PDB file of C-alpha atoms in Angstrom:
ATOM      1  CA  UNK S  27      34.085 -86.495 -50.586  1.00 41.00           C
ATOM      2  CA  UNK S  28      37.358 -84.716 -50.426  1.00 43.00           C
ATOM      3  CA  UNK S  29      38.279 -82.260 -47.050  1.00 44.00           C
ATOM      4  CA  UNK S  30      35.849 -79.399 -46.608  1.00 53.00           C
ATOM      5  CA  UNK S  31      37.394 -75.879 -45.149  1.00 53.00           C
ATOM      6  CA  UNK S  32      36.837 -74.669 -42.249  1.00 64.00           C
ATOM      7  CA  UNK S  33      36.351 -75.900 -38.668  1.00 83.00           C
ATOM      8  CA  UNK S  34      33.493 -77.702 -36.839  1.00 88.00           C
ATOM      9  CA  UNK S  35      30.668 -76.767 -34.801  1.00 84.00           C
ATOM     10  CA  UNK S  36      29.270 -78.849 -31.445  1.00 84.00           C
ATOM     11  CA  UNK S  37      25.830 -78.114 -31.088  1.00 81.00           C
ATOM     12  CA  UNK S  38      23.841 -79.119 -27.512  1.00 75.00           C
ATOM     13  CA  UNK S  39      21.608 -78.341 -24.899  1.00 66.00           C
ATOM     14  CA  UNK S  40      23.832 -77.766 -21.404  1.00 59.00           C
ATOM     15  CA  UNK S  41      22.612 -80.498 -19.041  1.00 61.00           C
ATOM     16  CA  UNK S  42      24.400 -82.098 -16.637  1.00 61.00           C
ATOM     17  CA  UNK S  43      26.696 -84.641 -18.119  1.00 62.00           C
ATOM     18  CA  UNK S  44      26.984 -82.308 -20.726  1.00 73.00           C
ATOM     19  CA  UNK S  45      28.576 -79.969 -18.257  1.00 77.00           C
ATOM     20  CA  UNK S  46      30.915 -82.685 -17.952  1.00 82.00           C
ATOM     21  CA  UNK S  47      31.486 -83.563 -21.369  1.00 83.00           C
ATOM     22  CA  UNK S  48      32.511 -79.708 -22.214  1.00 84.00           C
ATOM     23  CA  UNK S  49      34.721 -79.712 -19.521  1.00 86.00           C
ATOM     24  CA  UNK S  50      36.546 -82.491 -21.188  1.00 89.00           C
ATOM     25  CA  UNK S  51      36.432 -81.140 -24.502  1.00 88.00           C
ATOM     26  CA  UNK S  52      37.774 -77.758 -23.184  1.00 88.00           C
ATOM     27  CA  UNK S  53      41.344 -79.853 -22.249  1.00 93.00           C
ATOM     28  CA  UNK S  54      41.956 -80.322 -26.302  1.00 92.00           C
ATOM     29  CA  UNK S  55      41.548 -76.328 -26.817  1.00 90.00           C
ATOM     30  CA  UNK S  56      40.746 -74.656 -30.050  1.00 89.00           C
ATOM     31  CA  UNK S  57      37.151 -74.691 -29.021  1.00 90.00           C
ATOM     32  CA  UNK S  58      35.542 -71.393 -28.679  1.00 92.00           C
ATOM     33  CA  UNK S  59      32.166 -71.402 -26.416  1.00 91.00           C
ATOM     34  CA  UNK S  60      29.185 -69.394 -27.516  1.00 93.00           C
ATOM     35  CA  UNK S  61      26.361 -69.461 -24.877  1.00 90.00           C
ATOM     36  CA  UNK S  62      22.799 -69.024 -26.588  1.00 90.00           C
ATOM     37  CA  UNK S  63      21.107 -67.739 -23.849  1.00 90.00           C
ATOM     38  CA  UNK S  64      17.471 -69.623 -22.822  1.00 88.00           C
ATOM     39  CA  UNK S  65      15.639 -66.431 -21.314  1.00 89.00           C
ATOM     40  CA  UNK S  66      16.396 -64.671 -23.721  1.00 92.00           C
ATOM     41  CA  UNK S  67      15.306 -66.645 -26.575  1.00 91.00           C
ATOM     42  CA  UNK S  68      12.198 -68.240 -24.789  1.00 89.00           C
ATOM     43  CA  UNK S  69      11.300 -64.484 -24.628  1.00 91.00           C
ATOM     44  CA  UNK S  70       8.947 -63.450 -27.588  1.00 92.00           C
ATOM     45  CA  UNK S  71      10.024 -59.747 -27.738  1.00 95.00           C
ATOM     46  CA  UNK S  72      13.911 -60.640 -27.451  1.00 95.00           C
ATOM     47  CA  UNK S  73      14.381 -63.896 -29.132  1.00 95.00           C
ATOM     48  CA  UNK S  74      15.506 -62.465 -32.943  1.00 96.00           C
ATOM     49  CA  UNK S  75      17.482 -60.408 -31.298  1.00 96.00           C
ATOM     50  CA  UNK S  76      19.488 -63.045 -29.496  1.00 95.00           C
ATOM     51  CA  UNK S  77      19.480 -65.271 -32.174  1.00 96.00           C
ATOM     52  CA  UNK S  78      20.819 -62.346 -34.394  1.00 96.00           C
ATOM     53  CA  UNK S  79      23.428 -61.633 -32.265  1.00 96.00           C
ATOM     54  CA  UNK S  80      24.506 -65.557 -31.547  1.00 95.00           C
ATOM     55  CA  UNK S  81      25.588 -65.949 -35.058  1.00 96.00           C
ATOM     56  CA  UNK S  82      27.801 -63.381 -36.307  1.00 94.00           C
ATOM     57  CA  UNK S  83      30.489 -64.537 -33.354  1.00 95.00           C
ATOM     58  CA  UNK S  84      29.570 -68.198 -34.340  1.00 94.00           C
ATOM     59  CA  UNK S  85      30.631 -67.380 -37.782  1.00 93.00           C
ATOM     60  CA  UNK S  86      33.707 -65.606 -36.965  1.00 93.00           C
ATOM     61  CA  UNK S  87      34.633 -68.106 -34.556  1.00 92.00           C
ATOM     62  CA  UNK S  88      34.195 -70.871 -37.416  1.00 91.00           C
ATOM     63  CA  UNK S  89      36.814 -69.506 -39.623  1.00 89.00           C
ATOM     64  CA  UNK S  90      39.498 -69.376 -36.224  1.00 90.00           C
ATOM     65  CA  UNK S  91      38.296 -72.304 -34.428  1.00 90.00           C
ATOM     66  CA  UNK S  92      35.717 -75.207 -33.667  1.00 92.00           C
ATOM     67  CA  UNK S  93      32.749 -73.828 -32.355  1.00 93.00           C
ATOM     68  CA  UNK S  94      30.297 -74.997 -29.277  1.00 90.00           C
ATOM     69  CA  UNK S  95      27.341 -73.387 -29.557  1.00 91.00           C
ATOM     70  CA  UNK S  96      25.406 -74.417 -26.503  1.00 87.00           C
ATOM     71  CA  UNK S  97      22.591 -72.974 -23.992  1.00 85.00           C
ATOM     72  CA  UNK S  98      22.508 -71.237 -20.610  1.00 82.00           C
ATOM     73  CA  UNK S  99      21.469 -73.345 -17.783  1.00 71.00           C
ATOM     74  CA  UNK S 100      19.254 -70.720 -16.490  1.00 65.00           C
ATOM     75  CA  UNK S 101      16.001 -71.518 -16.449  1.00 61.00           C
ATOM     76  CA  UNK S 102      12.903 -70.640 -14.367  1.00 57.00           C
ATOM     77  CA  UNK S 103      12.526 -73.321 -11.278  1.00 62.00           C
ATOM     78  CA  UNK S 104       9.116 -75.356 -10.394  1.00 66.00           C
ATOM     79  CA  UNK S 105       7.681 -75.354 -14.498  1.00 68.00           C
ATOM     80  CA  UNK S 106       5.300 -77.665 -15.194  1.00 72.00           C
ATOM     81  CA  UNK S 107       5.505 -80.413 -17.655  1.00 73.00           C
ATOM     82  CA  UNK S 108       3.939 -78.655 -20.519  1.00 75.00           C
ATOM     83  CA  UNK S 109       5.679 -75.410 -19.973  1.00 80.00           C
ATOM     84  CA  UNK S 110       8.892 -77.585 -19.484  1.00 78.00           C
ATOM     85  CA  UNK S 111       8.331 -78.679 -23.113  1.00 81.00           C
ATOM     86  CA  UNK S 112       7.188 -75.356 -24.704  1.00 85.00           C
ATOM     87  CA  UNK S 113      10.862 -74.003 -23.461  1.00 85.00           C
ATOM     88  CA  UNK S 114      12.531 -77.233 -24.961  1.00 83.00           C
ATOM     89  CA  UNK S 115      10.676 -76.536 -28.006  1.00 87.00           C
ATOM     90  CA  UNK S 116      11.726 -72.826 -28.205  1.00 89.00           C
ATOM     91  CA  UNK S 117      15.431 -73.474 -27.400  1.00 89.00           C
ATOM     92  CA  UNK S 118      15.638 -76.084 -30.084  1.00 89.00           C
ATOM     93  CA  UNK S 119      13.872 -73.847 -32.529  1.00 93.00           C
ATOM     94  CA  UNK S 120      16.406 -71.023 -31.478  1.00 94.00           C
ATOM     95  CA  UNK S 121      19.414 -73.656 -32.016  1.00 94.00           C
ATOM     96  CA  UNK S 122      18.253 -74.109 -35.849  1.00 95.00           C
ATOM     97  CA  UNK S 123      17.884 -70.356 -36.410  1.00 96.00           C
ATOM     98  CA  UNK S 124      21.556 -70.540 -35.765  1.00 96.00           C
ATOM     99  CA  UNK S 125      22.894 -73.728 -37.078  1.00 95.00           C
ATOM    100  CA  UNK S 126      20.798 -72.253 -40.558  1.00 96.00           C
ATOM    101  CA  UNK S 127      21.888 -69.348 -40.550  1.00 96.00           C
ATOM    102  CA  UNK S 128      25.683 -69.746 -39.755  1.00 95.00           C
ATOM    103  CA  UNK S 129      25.758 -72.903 -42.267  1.00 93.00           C
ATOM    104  CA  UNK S 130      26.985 -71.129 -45.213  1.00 91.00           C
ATOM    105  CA  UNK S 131      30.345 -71.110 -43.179  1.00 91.00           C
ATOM    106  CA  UNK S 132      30.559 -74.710 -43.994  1.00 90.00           C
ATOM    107  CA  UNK S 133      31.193 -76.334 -40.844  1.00 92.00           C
ATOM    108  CA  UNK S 134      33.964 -79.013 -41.376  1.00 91.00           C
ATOM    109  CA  UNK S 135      31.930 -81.274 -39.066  1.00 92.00           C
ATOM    110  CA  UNK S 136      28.994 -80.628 -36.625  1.00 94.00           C
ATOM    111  CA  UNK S 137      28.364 -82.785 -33.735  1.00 92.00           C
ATOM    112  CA  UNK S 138      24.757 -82.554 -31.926  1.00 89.00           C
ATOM    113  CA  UNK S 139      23.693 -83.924 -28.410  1.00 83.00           C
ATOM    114  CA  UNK S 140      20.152 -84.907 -27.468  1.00 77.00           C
ATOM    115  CA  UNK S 141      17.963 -86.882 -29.621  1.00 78.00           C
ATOM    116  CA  UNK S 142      15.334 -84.178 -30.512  1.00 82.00           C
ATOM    117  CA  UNK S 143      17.876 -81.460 -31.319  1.00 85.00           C
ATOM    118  CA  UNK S 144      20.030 -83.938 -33.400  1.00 88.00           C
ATOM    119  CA  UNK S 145      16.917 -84.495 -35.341  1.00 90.00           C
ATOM    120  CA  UNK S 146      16.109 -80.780 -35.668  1.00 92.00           C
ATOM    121  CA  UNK S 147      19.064 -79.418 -36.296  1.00 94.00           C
ATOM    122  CA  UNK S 148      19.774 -82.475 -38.816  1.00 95.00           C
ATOM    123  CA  UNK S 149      15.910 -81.831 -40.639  1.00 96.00           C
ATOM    124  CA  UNK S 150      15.361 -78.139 -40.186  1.00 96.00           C
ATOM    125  CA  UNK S 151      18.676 -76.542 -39.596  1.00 96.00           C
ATOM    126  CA  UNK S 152      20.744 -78.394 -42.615  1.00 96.00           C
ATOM    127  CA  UNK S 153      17.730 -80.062 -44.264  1.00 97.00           C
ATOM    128  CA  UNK S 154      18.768 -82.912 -44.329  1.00 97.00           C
ATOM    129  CA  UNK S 155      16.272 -85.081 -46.446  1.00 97.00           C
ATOM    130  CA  UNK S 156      18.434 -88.320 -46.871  1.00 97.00           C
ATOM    131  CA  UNK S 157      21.632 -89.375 -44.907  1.00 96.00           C
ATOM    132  CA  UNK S 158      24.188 -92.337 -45.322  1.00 94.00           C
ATOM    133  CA  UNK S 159      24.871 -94.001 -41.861  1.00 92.00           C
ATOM    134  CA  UNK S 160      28.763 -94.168 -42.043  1.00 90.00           C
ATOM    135  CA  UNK S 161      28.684 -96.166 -38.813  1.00 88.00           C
ATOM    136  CA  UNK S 162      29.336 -95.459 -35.059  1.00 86.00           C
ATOM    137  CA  UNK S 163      32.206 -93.229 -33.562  1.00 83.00           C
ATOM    138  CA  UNK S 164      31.875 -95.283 -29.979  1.00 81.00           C
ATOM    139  CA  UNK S 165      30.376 -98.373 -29.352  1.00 76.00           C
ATOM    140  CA  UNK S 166      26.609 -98.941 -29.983  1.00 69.00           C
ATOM    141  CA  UNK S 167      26.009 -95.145 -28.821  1.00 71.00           C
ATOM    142  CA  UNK S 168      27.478 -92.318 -31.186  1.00 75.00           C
ATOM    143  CA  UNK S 169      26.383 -92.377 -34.938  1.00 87.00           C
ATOM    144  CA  UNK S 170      27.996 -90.642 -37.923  1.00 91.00           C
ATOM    145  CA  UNK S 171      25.846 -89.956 -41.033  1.00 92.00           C
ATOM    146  CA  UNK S 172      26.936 -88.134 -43.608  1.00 94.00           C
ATOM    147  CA  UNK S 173      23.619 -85.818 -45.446  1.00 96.00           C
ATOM    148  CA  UNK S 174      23.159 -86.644 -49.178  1.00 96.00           C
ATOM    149  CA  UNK S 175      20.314 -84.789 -50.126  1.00 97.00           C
ATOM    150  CA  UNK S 176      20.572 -81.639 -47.676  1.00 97.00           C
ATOM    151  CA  UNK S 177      21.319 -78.417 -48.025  1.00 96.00           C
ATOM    152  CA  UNK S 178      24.070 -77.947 -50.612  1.00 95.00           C
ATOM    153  CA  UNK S 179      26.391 -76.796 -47.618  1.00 93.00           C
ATOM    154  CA  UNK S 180      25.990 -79.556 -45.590  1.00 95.00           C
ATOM    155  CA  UNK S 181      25.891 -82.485 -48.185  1.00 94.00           C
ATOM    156  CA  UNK S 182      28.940 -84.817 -47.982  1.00 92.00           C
ATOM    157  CA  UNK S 183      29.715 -82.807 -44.054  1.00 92.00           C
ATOM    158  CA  UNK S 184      29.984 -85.208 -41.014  1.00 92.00           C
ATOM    159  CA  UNK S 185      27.389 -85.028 -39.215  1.00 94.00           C
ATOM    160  CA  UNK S 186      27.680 -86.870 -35.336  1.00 91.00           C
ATOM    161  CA  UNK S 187      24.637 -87.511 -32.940  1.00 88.00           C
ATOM    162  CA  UNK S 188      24.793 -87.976 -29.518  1.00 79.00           C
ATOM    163  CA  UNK S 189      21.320 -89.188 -28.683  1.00 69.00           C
ATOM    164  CA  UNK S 190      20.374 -88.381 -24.680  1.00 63.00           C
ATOM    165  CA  UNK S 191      22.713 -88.815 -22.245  1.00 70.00           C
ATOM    166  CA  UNK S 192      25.367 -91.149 -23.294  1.00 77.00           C
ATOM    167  CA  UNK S 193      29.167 -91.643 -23.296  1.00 80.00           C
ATOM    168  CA  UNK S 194      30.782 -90.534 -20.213  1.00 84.00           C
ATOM    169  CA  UNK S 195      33.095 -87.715 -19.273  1.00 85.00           C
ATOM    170  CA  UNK S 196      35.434 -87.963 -22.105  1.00 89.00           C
ATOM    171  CA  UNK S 197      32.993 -89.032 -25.050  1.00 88.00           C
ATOM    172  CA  UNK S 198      33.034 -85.751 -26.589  1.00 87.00           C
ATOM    173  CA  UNK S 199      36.335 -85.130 -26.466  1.00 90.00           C
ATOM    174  CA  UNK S 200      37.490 -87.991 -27.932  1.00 90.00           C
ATOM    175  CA  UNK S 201      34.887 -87.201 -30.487  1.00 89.00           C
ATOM    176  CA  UNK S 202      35.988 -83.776 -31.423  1.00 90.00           C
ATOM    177  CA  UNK S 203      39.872 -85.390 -31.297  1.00 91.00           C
ATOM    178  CA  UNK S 204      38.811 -87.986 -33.809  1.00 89.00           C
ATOM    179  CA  UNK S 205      37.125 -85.286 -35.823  1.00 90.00           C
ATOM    180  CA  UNK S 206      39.652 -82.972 -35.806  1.00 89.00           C
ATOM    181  CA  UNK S 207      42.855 -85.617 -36.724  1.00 88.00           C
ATOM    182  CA  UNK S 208      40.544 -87.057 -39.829  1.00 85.00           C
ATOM    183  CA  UNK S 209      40.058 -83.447 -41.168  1.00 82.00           C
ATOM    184  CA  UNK S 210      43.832 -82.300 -40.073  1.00 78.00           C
ATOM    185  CA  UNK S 211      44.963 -85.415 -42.295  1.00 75.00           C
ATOM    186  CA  UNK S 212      42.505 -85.042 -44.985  1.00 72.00           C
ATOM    187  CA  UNK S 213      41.108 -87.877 -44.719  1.00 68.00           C
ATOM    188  CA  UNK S 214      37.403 -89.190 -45.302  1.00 65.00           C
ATOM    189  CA  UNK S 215      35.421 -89.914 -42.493  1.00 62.00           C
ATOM    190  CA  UNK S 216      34.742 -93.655 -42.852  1.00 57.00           C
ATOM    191  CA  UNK S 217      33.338 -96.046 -40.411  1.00 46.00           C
ATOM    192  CA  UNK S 218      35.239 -96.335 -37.302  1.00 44.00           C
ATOM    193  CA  UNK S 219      36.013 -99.814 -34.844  1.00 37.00           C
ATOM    194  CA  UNK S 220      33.507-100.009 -32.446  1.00 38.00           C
ATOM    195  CA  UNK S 221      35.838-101.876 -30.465  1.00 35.00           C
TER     196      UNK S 221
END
């Protein structure tokens, strides 16, 4: 596919072992944090607005560094189950405002955690239509696809899900290391050991 410009972008909702994970990641630096915050964008008369203003810094940060574009953790205590999934719905929607809007950067890479964002930011975000699994970054967990009918930016990018909560501590680290040594030596992302 030959070595796309740029840097990459981590994409996630900030949950617990997620917490984690970043803190990991944050020990390779070159990884600039932009926080999308939940209130804000659950918020009908303030959610453009904080969308707007997420992804000009996500862009500039893109052409300096890899970018993790996650959420707050601040969210309203005892919410029901359906209001629990309206804001999950709404936060995801507010992550593929961003991911669409900043994609003309051209991402090296993106990574996504959680299922349903993977798939949204994957379908509605990049538009990704048809994918080639290129195989699994960590054992039976972590896949790599690679878009082939997508948006033209993102066609031919690496594209990594973490679905849920897996890997431990150091999963996305070791992610965003493996990432960043493929592009660094131009190489093609092919299918890694899972051993």
């Amino acid at each position: 596919m030959g070595l796309r410009p740029g840097h990459g972008l981590v994409v996630g909702s900030h949950v617990g072992l997620t917490t984690r994970k970043i803190a990991a990641a944050r020990t390779l630096g070159g990884l600039t944090e932009i926080e999308l915050d939940v209130p804000a964008v659950i918020d009908p008369v303030r959610r453009d607005a904080r969308i707007a203003a997420t992804v000009d810094p996500v862009r500039a940060a893109l052409r300096r560094s890899d970018v993790l574009l996650c959420t707050s953790r601040t969210l309203a205590r005892d919410l029901d189950a359906t209001t629990i999934l309206d804001v999950a719905r709404a936060v995801s929607a507010a992550l593929v405002d961003v991911v669409s809007a900043v994609r003309a950067a051209r991402p090296a890479w993106v990574v996504t955690k959680g299922g349903i964002t993977s798939h949204d930011i994957a379908v509605r975000g990049l538009q990704v239509r048809r994918a080639e699994v290129v195989g699994q970054v960590l054992p039976g967990m972590i896949s790599i696809l690679r878009p082939v009918d997508a948006a033209p930016e993102a066609i031919g990018m690496p594209y990594v899900v973490f679905a849920g909560n897996v890997g431990d501590d150091g999963s996305l680290a070791h992610v965003i290391d493996l990432l960043r040594r493929t592009h660094a030596a131009g190489d093609d992302i092919k299918e890694r050991p899972t051993s």
